[in-house]
PDB file of C-alpha atoms and ligand atoms in Angstrom:
ATOM      1  CA  MET A 269     -69.860 124.121 -62.648  1.00 93.00           C
ATOM      2  CA  ASN A 270     -69.743 127.485 -62.545  1.00 97.00           C
ATOM      3  CA  LEU A 271     -73.213 128.732 -64.020  1.00 98.00           C
ATOM      4  CA  GLU A 272     -71.647 131.908 -64.774  1.00 98.00           C
ATOM      5  CA  LEU A 273     -74.612 133.822 -63.703  1.00 98.00           C
ATOM      6  CA  GLU A 274     -72.559 136.038 -61.134  1.00 98.00           C
ATOM      7  CA  GLY A 275     -73.660 139.560 -61.814  1.00 98.00           C
ATOM      8  CA  LYS A 276     -77.287 138.768 -64.209  1.00 98.00           C
ATOM      9  CA  VAL A 277     -80.633 140.133 -63.010  1.00 98.00           C
ATOM     10  CA  ALA A 278     -83.377 137.555 -62.771  1.00 98.00           C
ATOM     11  CA  LEU A 279     -86.826 138.088 -62.320  1.00 98.00           C
ATOM     12  CA  VAL A 280     -88.677 135.542 -60.173  1.00 98.00           C
ATOM     13  CA  THR A 281     -92.828 135.565 -60.082  1.00 98.00           C
ATOM     14  CA  GLY A 282     -94.407 134.064 -57.198  1.00 98.00           C
ATOM     15  CA  GLY A 283     -91.109 134.438 -55.655  1.00 98.00           C
ATOM     16  CA  SER A 284     -92.771 134.800 -52.111  1.00 98.00           C
ATOM     17  CA  ARG A 285     -92.565 130.973 -51.115  1.00 97.00           C
ATOM     18  CA  GLY A 286     -92.305 126.876 -52.512  1.00 98.00           C
ATOM     19  CA  LEU A 287     -90.457 126.536 -55.561  1.00 98.00           C
ATOM     20  CA  GLY A 288     -90.732 130.064 -56.443  1.00 98.00           C
ATOM     21  CA  ARG A 289     -89.141 131.476 -53.212  1.00 98.00           C
ATOM     22  CA  ALA A 290     -86.425 128.580 -53.537  1.00 98.00           C
ATOM     23  CA  ILE A 291     -85.581 129.777 -57.352  1.00 99.00           C
ATOM     24  CA  ALA A 292     -85.161 132.934 -56.313  1.00 98.00           C
ATOM     25  CA  LEU A 293     -82.334 131.953 -53.320  1.00 98.00           C
ATOM     26  CA  ARG A 294     -81.026 129.640 -55.475  1.00 98.00           C
ATOM     27  CA  LEU A 295     -80.523 132.058 -58.244  1.00 98.00           C
ATOM     28  CA  ALA A 296     -79.027 134.838 -55.079  1.00 98.00           C
ATOM     29  CA  GLU A 297     -76.830 132.377 -54.394  1.00 98.00           C
ATOM     30  CA  GLU A 298     -75.033 131.886 -58.186  1.00 98.00           C
ATOM     31  CA  GLY A 299     -74.519 135.738 -58.259  1.00 98.00           C
ATOM     32  CA  CYS A 300     -78.091 136.668 -59.659  1.00 98.00           C
ATOM     33  CA  GLY A 301     -80.087 139.965 -58.795  1.00 98.00           C
ATOM     34  CA  LEU A 302     -83.140 139.395 -57.848  1.00 98.00           C
ATOM     35  CA  GLY A 303     -86.332 141.096 -58.848  1.00 98.00           C
ATOM     36  CA  ILE A 304     -89.645 139.797 -57.484  1.00 98.00           C
ATOM     37  CA  CYS A 305     -92.869 139.489 -56.913  1.00 98.00           C
ATOM     38  CA  ALA A 306     -96.378 137.744 -55.528  1.00 98.00           C
ATOM     39  CA  ARG A 307     -99.861 139.411 -53.457  1.00 98.00           C
ATOM     40  CA  GLY A 308     -98.504 139.375 -50.431  1.00 98.00           C
ATOM     41  CA  GLU A 309     -96.340 142.180 -49.023  1.00 98.00           C
ATOM     42  CA  GLU A 310     -94.663 140.530 -46.079  1.00 98.00           C
ATOM     43  CA  ALA A 311     -93.901 136.288 -47.177  1.00 98.00           C
ATOM     44  CA  LEU A 312     -92.108 138.790 -50.325  1.00 98.00           C
ATOM     45  CA  HIS A 313     -90.331 141.526 -48.113  1.00 98.00           C
ATOM     46  CA  GLU A 314     -88.844 138.138 -46.339  1.00 98.00           C
ATOM     47  CA  VAL A 315     -86.965 136.474 -48.882  1.00 98.00           C
ATOM     48  CA  ALA A 316     -85.733 140.380 -50.410  1.00 98.00           C
ATOM     49  CA  GLU A 317     -84.112 140.693 -47.414  1.00 98.00           C
ATOM     50  CA  GLU A 318     -82.851 136.792 -47.508  1.00 98.00           C
ATOM     51  CA  VAL A 319     -81.425 138.136 -50.898  1.00 98.00           C
ATOM     52  CA  ARG A 320     -80.309 141.428 -49.625  1.00 98.00           C
ATOM     53  CA  GLY A 321     -78.712 139.115 -46.806  1.00 98.00           C
ATOM     54  CA  MET A 322     -76.669 137.438 -49.851  1.00 98.00           C
ATOM     55  CA  GLY A 323     -75.045 140.511 -50.532  1.00 98.00           C
ATOM     56  CA  ARG A 324     -77.879 140.643 -53.907  1.00 98.00           C
ATOM     57  CA  PRO A 325     -79.078 143.785 -55.337  1.00 98.00           C
ATOM     58  CA  VAL A 326     -82.910 142.712 -54.656  1.00 98.00           C
ATOM     59  CA  TYR A 327     -86.479 145.133 -55.798  1.00 98.00           C
ATOM     60  CA  HIS A 328     -89.688 143.217 -54.472  1.00 98.00           C
ATOM     61  CA  GLN A 329     -93.248 144.650 -55.507  1.00 98.00           C
ATOM     62  CA  ALA A 330     -96.691 143.273 -53.925  1.00 97.00           C
ATOM     63  CA  LEU A 331     -98.783 142.977 -56.502  1.00 96.00           C
ATOM     64  CA  ASP A 332    -101.308 140.674 -58.131  1.00 97.00           C
ATOM     65  CA  VAL A 333     -99.968 139.662 -62.120  1.00 96.00           C
ATOM     66  CA  THR A 334    -103.533 138.795 -63.335  1.00 96.00           C
ATOM     67  CA  GLU A 335    -104.036 143.020 -63.315  1.00 94.00           C
ATOM     68  CA  ALA A 336    -102.416 143.444 -66.522  1.00 84.00           C
ATOM     69  CA  GLN A 337    -100.915 147.179 -65.880  1.00 89.00           C
ATOM     70  CA  GLY A 338     -99.218 146.126 -62.836  1.00 89.00           C
ATOM     71  CA  ALA A 339     -97.443 143.230 -64.380  1.00 89.00           C
ATOM     72  CA  GLY A 340     -95.942 146.061 -66.924  1.00 93.00           C
ATOM     73  CA  ALA A 341     -94.962 148.462 -64.300  1.00 94.00           C
ATOM     74  CA  PHE A 342     -93.404 145.585 -62.241  1.00 96.00           C
ATOM     75  CA  VAL A 343     -91.334 144.731 -65.140  1.00 98.00           C
ATOM     76  CA  GLU A 344     -89.954 148.041 -66.468  1.00 98.00           C
ATOM     77  CA  GLN A 345     -89.337 148.751 -62.333  1.00 98.00           C
ATOM     78  CA  ALA A 346     -87.482 146.186 -61.859  1.00 98.00           C
ATOM     79  CA  ALA A 347     -85.906 146.441 -64.796  1.00 98.00           C
ATOM     80  CA  GLN A 348     -84.991 150.336 -63.676  1.00 98.00           C
ATOM     81  CA  GLU A 349     -83.460 149.518 -59.814  1.00 98.00           C
ATOM     82  CA  LEU A 350     -81.711 146.020 -60.975  1.00 98.00           C
ATOM     83  CA  GLY A 351     -79.936 147.869 -64.398  1.00 98.00           C
ATOM     84  CA  GLY A 352     -81.720 145.716 -67.160  1.00 98.00           C
ATOM     85  CA  ILE A 353     -83.184 141.604 -67.170  1.00 98.00           C
ATOM     86  CA  ASP A 354     -81.647 138.515 -68.052  1.00 98.00           C
ATOM     87  CA  ILE A 355     -83.858 136.119 -66.745  1.00 99.00           C
ATOM     88  CA  LEU A 356     -87.402 135.547 -66.316  1.00 98.00           C
ATOM     89  CA  VAL A 357     -89.143 132.665 -64.232  1.00 99.00           C
ATOM     90  CA  ASN A 358     -92.719 132.466 -64.854  1.00 98.00           C
ATOM     91  CA  ASN A 359     -94.017 131.098 -61.893  1.00 98.00           C
ATOM     92  CA  VAL A 360     -97.082 132.552 -60.548  1.00 98.00           C
ATOM     93  CA  GLY A 361     -99.840 128.918 -61.068  1.00 98.00           C
ATOM     94  CA  GLY A 362    -102.817 128.151 -59.061  1.00 96.00           C
ATOM     95  CA  ASN A 363    -105.034 125.038 -59.775  1.00 96.00           C
ATOM     96  CA  ARG A 364    -109.387 124.992 -59.465  1.00 96.00           C
ATOM     97  CA  ARG A 365    -110.169 120.821 -59.455  1.00 96.00           C
ATOM     98  CA  VAL A 366    -113.824 121.009 -60.735  1.00 98.00           C
ATOM     99  CA  ALA A 367    -115.552 118.363 -63.017  1.00 98.00           C
ATOM    100  CA  PHE A 368    -115.831 120.313 -66.816  1.00 98.00           C
ATOM    101  CA  ALA A 369    -119.190 120.136 -66.686  1.00 98.00           C
ATOM    102  CA  GLU A 370    -119.388 121.346 -63.563  1.00 98.00           C
ATOM    103  CA  SER A 371    -117.171 124.553 -64.890  1.00 98.00           C
ATOM    104  CA  SER A 372    -118.554 127.976 -64.643  1.00 98.00           C
ATOM    105  CA  ASP A 373    -116.748 131.156 -67.599  1.00 98.00           C
ATOM    106  CA  ARG A 374    -116.011 132.150 -64.318  1.00 98.00           C
ATOM    107  CA  ASP A 375    -113.356 129.412 -62.978  1.00 98.00           C
ATOM    108  CA  TRP A 376    -112.159 129.303 -66.530  1.00 98.00           C
ATOM    109  CA  GLN A 377    -111.245 132.983 -66.952  1.00 98.00           C
ATOM    110  CA  GLU A 378    -109.977 133.614 -63.297  1.00 98.00           C
ATOM    111  CA  ILE A 379    -107.299 130.316 -64.004  1.00 98.00           C
ATOM    112  CA  LEU A 380    -106.731 131.292 -67.154  1.00 98.00           C
ATOM    113  CA  GLU A 381    -105.597 134.586 -65.907  1.00 97.00           C
ATOM    114  CA  VAL A 382    -103.143 134.017 -63.276  1.00 98.00           C
ATOM    115  CA  ASN A 383    -101.588 130.409 -64.679  1.00 98.00           C
ATOM    116  CA  PHE A 384    -101.396 132.000 -68.635  1.00 98.00           C
ATOM    117  CA  HIS A 385    -102.350 135.248 -69.637  1.00 97.00           C
ATOM    118  CA  SER A 386    -100.600 136.859 -66.944  1.00 97.00           C
ATOM    119  CA  HIS A 387     -97.838 135.007 -68.093  1.00 98.00           C
ATOM    120  CA  VAL A 388     -98.187 135.999 -71.220  1.00 98.00           C
ATOM    121  CA  ARG A 389     -98.106 139.433 -70.195  1.00 97.00           C
ATOM    122  CA  VAL A 390     -94.519 139.585 -68.067  1.00 98.00           C
ATOM    123  CA  SER A 391     -92.870 137.852 -70.921  1.00 98.00           C
ATOM    124  CA  ARG A 392     -93.595 139.759 -73.583  1.00 97.00           C
ATOM    125  CA  ALA A 393     -93.193 143.015 -71.126  1.00 97.00           C
ATOM    126  CA  VAL A 394     -89.272 141.560 -70.706  1.00 98.00           C
ATOM    127  CA  VAL A 395     -88.551 140.536 -73.765  1.00 98.00           C
ATOM    128  CA  PRO A 396     -87.191 144.491 -75.018  1.00 98.00           C
ATOM    129  CA  HIS A 397     -85.304 144.422 -71.805  1.00 98.00           C
ATOM    130  CA  LEU A 398     -83.842 141.088 -72.410  1.00 98.00           C
ATOM    131  CA  ARG A 399     -83.157 142.086 -76.573  1.00 98.00           C
ATOM    132  CA  GLN A 400     -80.184 144.324 -75.173  1.00 98.00           C
ATOM    133  CA  ARG A 401     -78.296 141.789 -73.300  1.00 97.00           C
ATOM    134  CA  PRO A 402     -76.171 138.567 -74.707  1.00 95.00           C
ATOM    135  CA  ALA A 403     -77.939 135.259 -73.663  1.00 96.00           C
ATOM    136  CA  GLY A 404     -81.682 136.012 -72.615  1.00 98.00           C
ATOM    137  CA  VAL A 405     -83.917 133.862 -70.493  1.00 99.00           C
ATOM    138  CA  ILE A 406     -87.580 132.840 -70.407  1.00 99.00           C
ATOM    139  CA  LEU A 407     -88.565 130.071 -68.536  1.00 99.00           C
ATOM    140  CA  PHE A 408     -92.468 128.688 -67.637  1.00 99.00           C
ATOM    141  CA  ILE A 409     -92.787 126.798 -64.613  1.00 98.00           C
ATOM    142  CA  ALA A 410     -96.003 124.494 -66.337  1.00 98.00           C
ATOM    143  CA  SER A 411     -96.513 121.033 -65.242  1.00 98.00           C
ATOM    144  CA  ILE A 412     -96.577 117.331 -65.998  1.00 98.00           C
ATOM    145  CA  PHE A 413    -100.151 117.768 -65.341  1.00 98.00           C
ATOM    146  CA  GLY A 414     -99.172 120.296 -69.268  1.00 98.00           C
ATOM    147  CA  ARG A 415     -97.813 116.901 -71.377  1.00 97.00           C
ATOM    148  CA  GLU A 416     -99.884 114.255 -70.022  1.00 97.00           C
ATOM    149  CA  ALA A 417    -103.602 113.635 -68.391  1.00 97.00           C
ATOM    150  CA  GLY A 418    -103.717 114.777 -64.799  1.00 96.00           C
ATOM    151  CA  GLY A 419    -107.280 113.176 -64.236  1.00 96.00           C
ATOM    152  CA  PRO A 420    -111.050 114.352 -63.436  1.00 98.00           C
ATOM    153  CA  GLY A 421    -111.724 117.615 -61.906  1.00 98.00           C
ATOM    154  CA  LEU A 422    -108.146 119.245 -63.785  1.00 98.00           C
ATOM    155  CA  SER A 423    -109.049 120.293 -67.062  1.00 98.00           C
ATOM    156  CA  ILE A 424    -108.360 123.739 -66.281  1.00 98.00           C
ATOM    157  CA  TYR A 425    -105.235 123.485 -64.821  1.00 98.00           C
ATOM    158  CA  ASN A 426    -104.246 120.630 -67.381  1.00 98.00           C
ATOM    159  CA  THR A 427    -105.590 123.243 -70.744  1.00 98.00           C
ATOM    160  CA  THR A 428    -103.210 125.836 -68.951  1.00 98.00           C
ATOM    161  CA  LYS A 429     -99.726 123.950 -68.398  1.00 98.00           C
ATOM    162  CA  SER A 430    -100.237 122.493 -71.331  1.00 98.00           C
ATOM    163  CA  ALA A 431    -100.774 125.997 -73.270  1.00 98.00           C
ATOM    164  CA  LEU A 432     -97.565 127.288 -71.414  1.00 98.00           C
ATOM    165  CA  ILE A 433     -95.827 124.803 -72.992  1.00 98.00           C
ATOM    166  CA  SER A 434     -96.918 125.174 -76.297  1.00 98.00           C
ATOM    167  CA  LEU A 435     -96.137 128.940 -76.129  1.00 98.00           C
ATOM    168  CA  ALA A 436     -92.705 128.283 -74.804  1.00 98.00           C
ATOM    169  CA  LYS A 437     -91.539 126.199 -77.834  1.00 98.00           C
ATOM    170  CA  ILE A 438     -92.980 128.933 -80.010  1.00 98.00           C
ATOM    171  CA  MET A 439     -91.505 131.374 -78.813  1.00 98.00           C
ATOM    172  CA  ALA A 440     -88.375 129.501 -78.512  1.00 99.00           C
ATOM    173  CA  LEU A 441     -88.875 129.528 -82.288  1.00 98.00           C
ATOM    174  CA  GLU A 442     -89.501 133.882 -82.743  1.00 98.00           C
ATOM    175  CA  LEU A 443     -86.904 134.385 -80.659  1.00 98.00           C
ATOM    176  CA  ALA A 444     -83.969 132.056 -81.298  1.00 98.00           C
ATOM    177  CA  PRO A 445     -82.328 134.568 -84.016  1.00 98.00           C
ATOM    178  CA  GLU A 446     -81.840 136.842 -81.153  1.00 98.00           C
ATOM    179  CA  GLY A 447     -79.715 134.890 -78.633  1.00 98.00           C
ATOM    180  CA  ILE A 448     -83.259 134.357 -76.526  1.00 98.00           C
ATOM    181  CA  ARG A 449     -83.786 130.947 -75.353  1.00 99.00           C
ATOM    182  CA  VAL A 450     -86.935 130.183 -73.953  1.00 99.00           C
ATOM    183  CA  ASN A 451     -88.083 126.610 -72.406  1.00 98.00           C
ATOM    184  CA  SER A 452     -91.027 125.001 -70.220  1.00 98.00           C
ATOM    185  CA  ILE A 453     -90.214 122.765 -66.468  1.00 98.00           C
ATOM    186  CA  ALA A 454     -93.158 120.402 -65.945  1.00 98.00           C
ATOM    187  CA  PRO A 455     -92.413 119.803 -61.665  1.00 98.00           C
ATOM    188  CA  GLY A 456     -94.054 115.879 -60.499  1.00 98.00           C
ATOM    189  CA  SER A 457     -95.043 116.599 -57.029  1.00 98.00           C
ATOM    190  CA  ILE A 458     -92.858 118.911 -54.724  1.00 98.00           C
ATOM    191  CA  ARG A 459     -93.165 119.365 -50.896  1.00 98.00           C
ATOM    192  CA  PHE A 460     -92.267 121.957 -48.730  1.00 98.00           C
ATOM    193  CA  PRO A 461     -94.013 123.524 -45.381  1.00 96.00           C
ATOM    194  CA  GLY A 462     -96.975 124.944 -46.490  1.00 94.00           C
ATOM    195  CA  GLY A 463     -97.417 124.212 -49.199  1.00 96.00           C
ATOM    196  CA  SER A 464    -100.316 122.378 -50.681  1.00 95.00           C
ATOM    197  CA  TRP A 465     -98.782 118.343 -50.333  1.00 97.00           C
ATOM    198  CA  ASP A 466     -97.256 118.912 -47.143  1.00 97.00           C
ATOM    199  CA  ARG A 467    -101.302 120.116 -46.185  1.00 97.00           C
ATOM    200  CA  ARG A 468    -102.440 116.726 -47.466  1.00 96.00           C
ATOM    201  CA  CYS A 469     -99.918 114.795 -46.133  1.00 97.00           C
ATOM    202  CA  ARG A 470    -100.677 116.078 -42.468  1.00 97.00           C
ATOM    203  CA  GLU A 471    -105.171 115.986 -43.743  1.00 97.00           C
ATOM    204  CA  ASP A 472    -103.932 112.351 -44.754  1.00 97.00           C
ATOM    205  CA  PRO A 473    -100.631 110.644 -44.041  1.00 96.00           C
ATOM    206  CA  GLU A 474    -102.159 107.045 -45.077  1.00 97.00           C
ATOM    207  CA  GLY A 475    -103.910 107.944 -48.201  1.00 97.00           C
ATOM    208  CA  MET A 476    -100.834 110.114 -49.259  1.00 97.00           C
ATOM    209  CA  ALA A 477     -98.380 107.308 -48.166  1.00 98.00           C
ATOM    210  CA  GLU A 478    -100.434 105.134 -50.532  1.00 98.00           C
ATOM    211  CA  PHE A 479    -100.001 108.014 -53.127  1.00 98.00           C
ATOM    212  CA  ILE A 480     -96.254 108.155 -53.256  1.00 98.00           C
ATOM    213  CA  ARG A 481     -96.232 104.153 -53.688  1.00 98.00           C
ATOM    214  CA  ALA A 482     -98.197 104.452 -56.280  1.00 98.00           C
ATOM    215  CA  ASN A 483     -97.490 107.719 -58.128  1.00 97.00           C
ATOM    216  CA  LEU A 484     -93.448 108.108 -57.044  1.00 98.00           C
ATOM    217  CA  PRO A 485     -90.952 105.218 -58.576  1.00 98.00           C
ATOM    218  CA  LEU A 486     -88.559 107.662 -55.543  1.00 98.00           C
ATOM    219  CA  GLY A 487     -90.247 106.774 -52.908  1.00 98.00           C
ATOM    220  CA  ARG A 488     -90.442 110.650 -51.929  1.00 98.00           C
ATOM    221  CA  PHE A 489     -91.607 113.304 -52.911  1.00 98.00           C
ATOM    222  CA  GLY A 490     -89.630 116.250 -54.773  1.00 98.00           C
ATOM    223  CA  THR A 491     -88.094 119.555 -52.899  1.00 98.00           C
ATOM    224  CA  ALA A 492     -88.541 123.100 -53.995  1.00 98.00           C
ATOM    225  CA  GLU A 493     -84.634 123.329 -53.551  1.00 98.00           C
ATOM    226  CA  GLU A 494     -84.090 119.954 -55.731  1.00 98.00           C
ATOM    227  CA  LEU A 495     -85.907 122.128 -58.597  1.00 98.00           C
ATOM    228  CA  ALA A 496     -84.387 125.092 -57.777  1.00 98.00           C
ATOM    229  CA  ASP A 497     -80.855 123.533 -58.690  1.00 98.00           C
ATOM    230  CA  VAL A 498     -82.301 122.301 -62.495  1.00 98.00           C
ATOM    231  CA  VAL A 499     -83.631 126.124 -62.549  1.00 98.00           C
ATOM    232  CA  ALA A 500     -80.846 127.602 -61.974  1.00 98.00           C
ATOM    233  CA  PHE A 501     -78.719 125.942 -64.430  1.00 98.00           C
ATOM    234  CA  LEU A 502     -81.477 126.396 -67.538  1.00 98.00           C
ATOM    235  CA  ALA A 503     -81.495 129.927 -67.025  1.00 98.00           C
ATOM    236  CA  SER A 504     -77.308 129.870 -67.186  1.00 98.00           C
ATOM    237  CA  PRO A 505     -74.949 130.637 -69.947  1.00 98.00           C
ATOM    238  CA  ARG A 506     -74.003 126.744 -69.405  1.00 98.00           C
ATOM    239  CA  ALA A 507     -77.309 125.662 -70.654  1.00 98.00           C
ATOM    240  CA  SER A 508     -76.645 127.327 -74.322  1.00 98.00           C
ATOM    241  CA  LEU A 509     -78.234 123.898 -76.521  1.00 98.00           C
ATOM    242  CA  VAL A 510     -81.446 124.040 -74.305  1.00 98.00           C
ATOM    243  CA  THR A 511     -84.214 125.840 -75.712  1.00 98.00           C
ATOM    244  CA  GLY A 512     -87.604 124.932 -76.607  1.00 98.00           C
ATOM    245  CA  ALA A 513     -87.446 121.939 -74.390  1.00 98.00           C
ATOM    246  CA  CYS A 514     -89.234 121.504 -71.664  1.00 98.00           C
ATOM    247  CA  LEU A 515     -88.034 119.267 -69.031  1.00 98.00           C
ATOM    248  CA  ASN A 516     -89.931 117.293 -66.665  1.00 98.00           C
ATOM    249  CA  ILE A 517     -88.292 117.284 -62.669  1.00 98.00           C
ATOM    250  CA  ASP A 518     -90.682 114.433 -60.959  1.00 98.00           C
ATOM    251  CA  GLY A 519     -88.342 111.805 -59.832  1.00 98.00           C
ATOM    252  CA  GLY A 520     -89.769 109.573 -63.405  1.00 98.00           C
ATOM    253  CA  GLN A 521     -93.731 110.121 -61.628  1.00 98.00           C
ATOM    254  CA  SER A 522     -94.959 111.126 -65.678  1.00 98.00           C
ATOM    255  CA  HIS A 523     -95.657 108.245 -68.145  1.00 96.00           C
ATOM    256  CA  SER A 524     -95.388 110.499 -70.908  1.00 94.00           C
ATOM    257  CA  LEU A 525     -92.789 108.777 -73.429  1.00 90.00           C
ATOM    258  CA  ILE A 526     -92.350 112.536 -74.933  1.00 83.00           C
TER     259      ILE A 526
HETATM  260  N1  NAP B 767     -95.468 122.377 -56.320  1.00 87.93           N
HETATM  261  C1  NAP B 767     -96.207 121.627 -56.776  1.00 87.93           C
HETATM  262  O1  NAP B 767     -95.655 119.901 -56.264  1.00 87.93           O
HETATM  263  C2  NAP B 767     -95.865 121.666 -58.236  1.00 87.93           C
HETATM  264  C3  NAP B 767     -96.063 120.987 -59.076  1.00 87.93           C
HETATM  265  C4  NAP B 767     -96.225 120.817 -60.837  1.00 87.93           C
HETATM  266  C5  NAP B 767     -96.207 122.603 -61.044  1.00 87.93           C
HETATM  267  N2  NAP B 767     -95.961 123.405 -60.097  1.00 87.93           N
HETATM  268  C6  NAP B 767     -96.142 124.867 -60.364  1.00 87.93           C
HETATM  269  O2  NAP B 767     -95.600 125.286 -59.995  1.00 87.93           O
HETATM  270  C7  NAP B 767     -95.050 126.576 -59.518  1.00 87.93           C
HETATM  271  C8  NAP B 767     -95.685 127.382 -58.497  1.00 87.93           C
HETATM  272  O3  NAP B 767     -95.975 126.259 -57.192  1.00 87.93           O
HETATM  273  P1  NAP B 767     -96.244 126.097 -55.973  1.00 87.93           P
HETATM  274  O4  NAP B 767     -96.214 125.093 -54.967  1.00 87.93           O
HETATM  275  O5  NAP B 767     -94.728 126.787 -54.846  1.00 87.93           O
HETATM  276  O6  NAP B 767     -97.184 127.035 -55.448  1.00 87.93           O
HETATM  277  P2  NAP B 767     -97.625 128.392 -54.137  1.00 87.93           P
HETATM  278  O7  NAP B 767     -96.780 127.288 -52.866  1.00 87.93           O
HETATM  279  O8  NAP B 767     -99.313 128.344 -54.418  1.00 87.93           O
HETATM  280  O9  NAP B 767     -96.688 129.584 -54.319  1.00 87.93           O
HETATM  281  C9  NAP B 767     -97.037 130.693 -55.252  1.00 87.93           C
HETATM  282  C10 NAP B 767     -96.728 132.018 -55.334  1.00 87.93           C
HETATM  283  O10 NAP B 767     -97.257 132.968 -56.715  1.00 87.93           O
HETATM  284  C11 NAP B 767     -97.994 133.642 -55.934  1.00 87.93           C
HETATM  285  N3  NAP B 767     -98.507 134.613 -56.356  1.00 87.93           N
HETATM  286  C12 NAP B 767     -99.715 133.566 -56.641  1.00 87.93           C
HETATM  287  N4  NAP B 767    -100.509 134.218 -57.440  1.00 87.93           N
HETATM  288  C13 NAP B 767    -100.389 134.946 -57.567  1.00 87.93           C
HETATM  289  C14 NAP B 767    -101.198 136.501 -57.949  1.00 87.93           C
HETATM  290  N5  NAP B 767    -101.978 136.802 -58.908  1.00 87.93           N
HETATM  291  N6  NAP B 767    -100.624 136.881 -58.018  1.00 87.93           N
HETATM  292  C15 NAP B 767     -98.508 137.793 -57.597  1.00 87.93           C
HETATM  293  N7  NAP B 767     -98.215 136.534 -57.332  1.00 87.93           N
HETATM  294  C16 NAP B 767     -98.999 135.189 -56.783  1.00 87.93           C
HETATM  295  C17 NAP B 767     -97.829 133.274 -54.573  1.00 87.93           C
HETATM  296  O11 NAP B 767     -97.669 134.650 -53.375  1.00 87.93           O
HETATM  297  P3  NAP B 767     -99.429 135.145 -52.602  1.00 87.93           P
HETATM  298  O12 NAP B 767    -100.529 133.829 -52.955  1.00 87.93           O
HETATM  299  O13 NAP B 767     -98.940 136.267 -51.946  1.00 87.93           O
HETATM  300  O14 NAP B 767     -99.637 135.806 -54.276  1.00 87.93           O
HETATM  301  C18 NAP B 767     -96.589 132.463 -54.613  1.00 87.93           C
HETATM  302  O15 NAP B 767     -95.259 132.942 -54.707  1.00 87.93           O
HETATM  303  C19 NAP B 767     -96.698 126.734 -59.569  1.00 87.93           C
HETATM  304  O16 NAP B 767     -96.902 127.840 -61.822  1.00 87.93           O
HETATM  305  C20 NAP B 767     -97.244 125.785 -59.991  1.00 87.93           C
HETATM  306  O17 NAP B 767     -98.385 125.072 -60.929  1.00 87.93           O
HETATM  307  C21 NAP B 767     -96.274 123.242 -58.658  1.00 87.93           C
END
């Protein structure tokens, strides 16, 4: 299938490693120009070089998306450098495991800022640019733990991911008349070198083998490339009827019927 992404421009927040890196490289392979940001300059620069090596235009900026003005400036600068924006992938995210009764305002504020408010700000800054394109797309990387309970210690993470899924649905309704599609994605446990699952597998191989047996029906973790393939499809005009959806990419890991 030709995804018809050639010549489009995509922004990927947190595009320097893990899922964001895989998504950026997959979109570049399909012909997109890329705008990427993350806090660390070195890894970001390496991804930018890979994209450039594929012959695609790229703009990269080291910044913290929780700094409101920085996020807006990234969007404007990327649009200027790349000649507009067709696709936004809101990928940045973090976690803080803490029992609800022990959690502080600061815990909540920091994770709400990185997992939710930053996505709101970047998306709001991107919408005027998408309005100038025939078929704009916004995607939010949520989690299966936004659709169902992740378990004790995950109240902050679960809340922020559920909020993203709600936000995507309402944005989809508001922006549909303008031909802009908005969807969220719910990954299950995805392992990549240097990621949190990779670290846990190396630290506790027996425990993780038991985790896989009990939780992952395919008998393995997902890969960042498998996730990026689905993201590329959802970002493409071939997914023109898909808006307001939340798609699991989890190898059957989640239990929710909806
Ligand atoms: N991996 C999984 O199994 C899994 C499962 C479900 C959902 N998810 C979601 O998928 C997304 C990506 O996960 P991942 O595992 O790839 O995470 P990751 O390895 O921690 O990568 C996060 C990316 O975001 C950047 N970043 C983090 N905080 C930032 C900030 N304040 N400002 C700018 N950039 C920032 C990081 O670079 P810097 O550190 O240099 O800033 C990095 O590029 C997250 O939203 C996560 O919740 C992942």
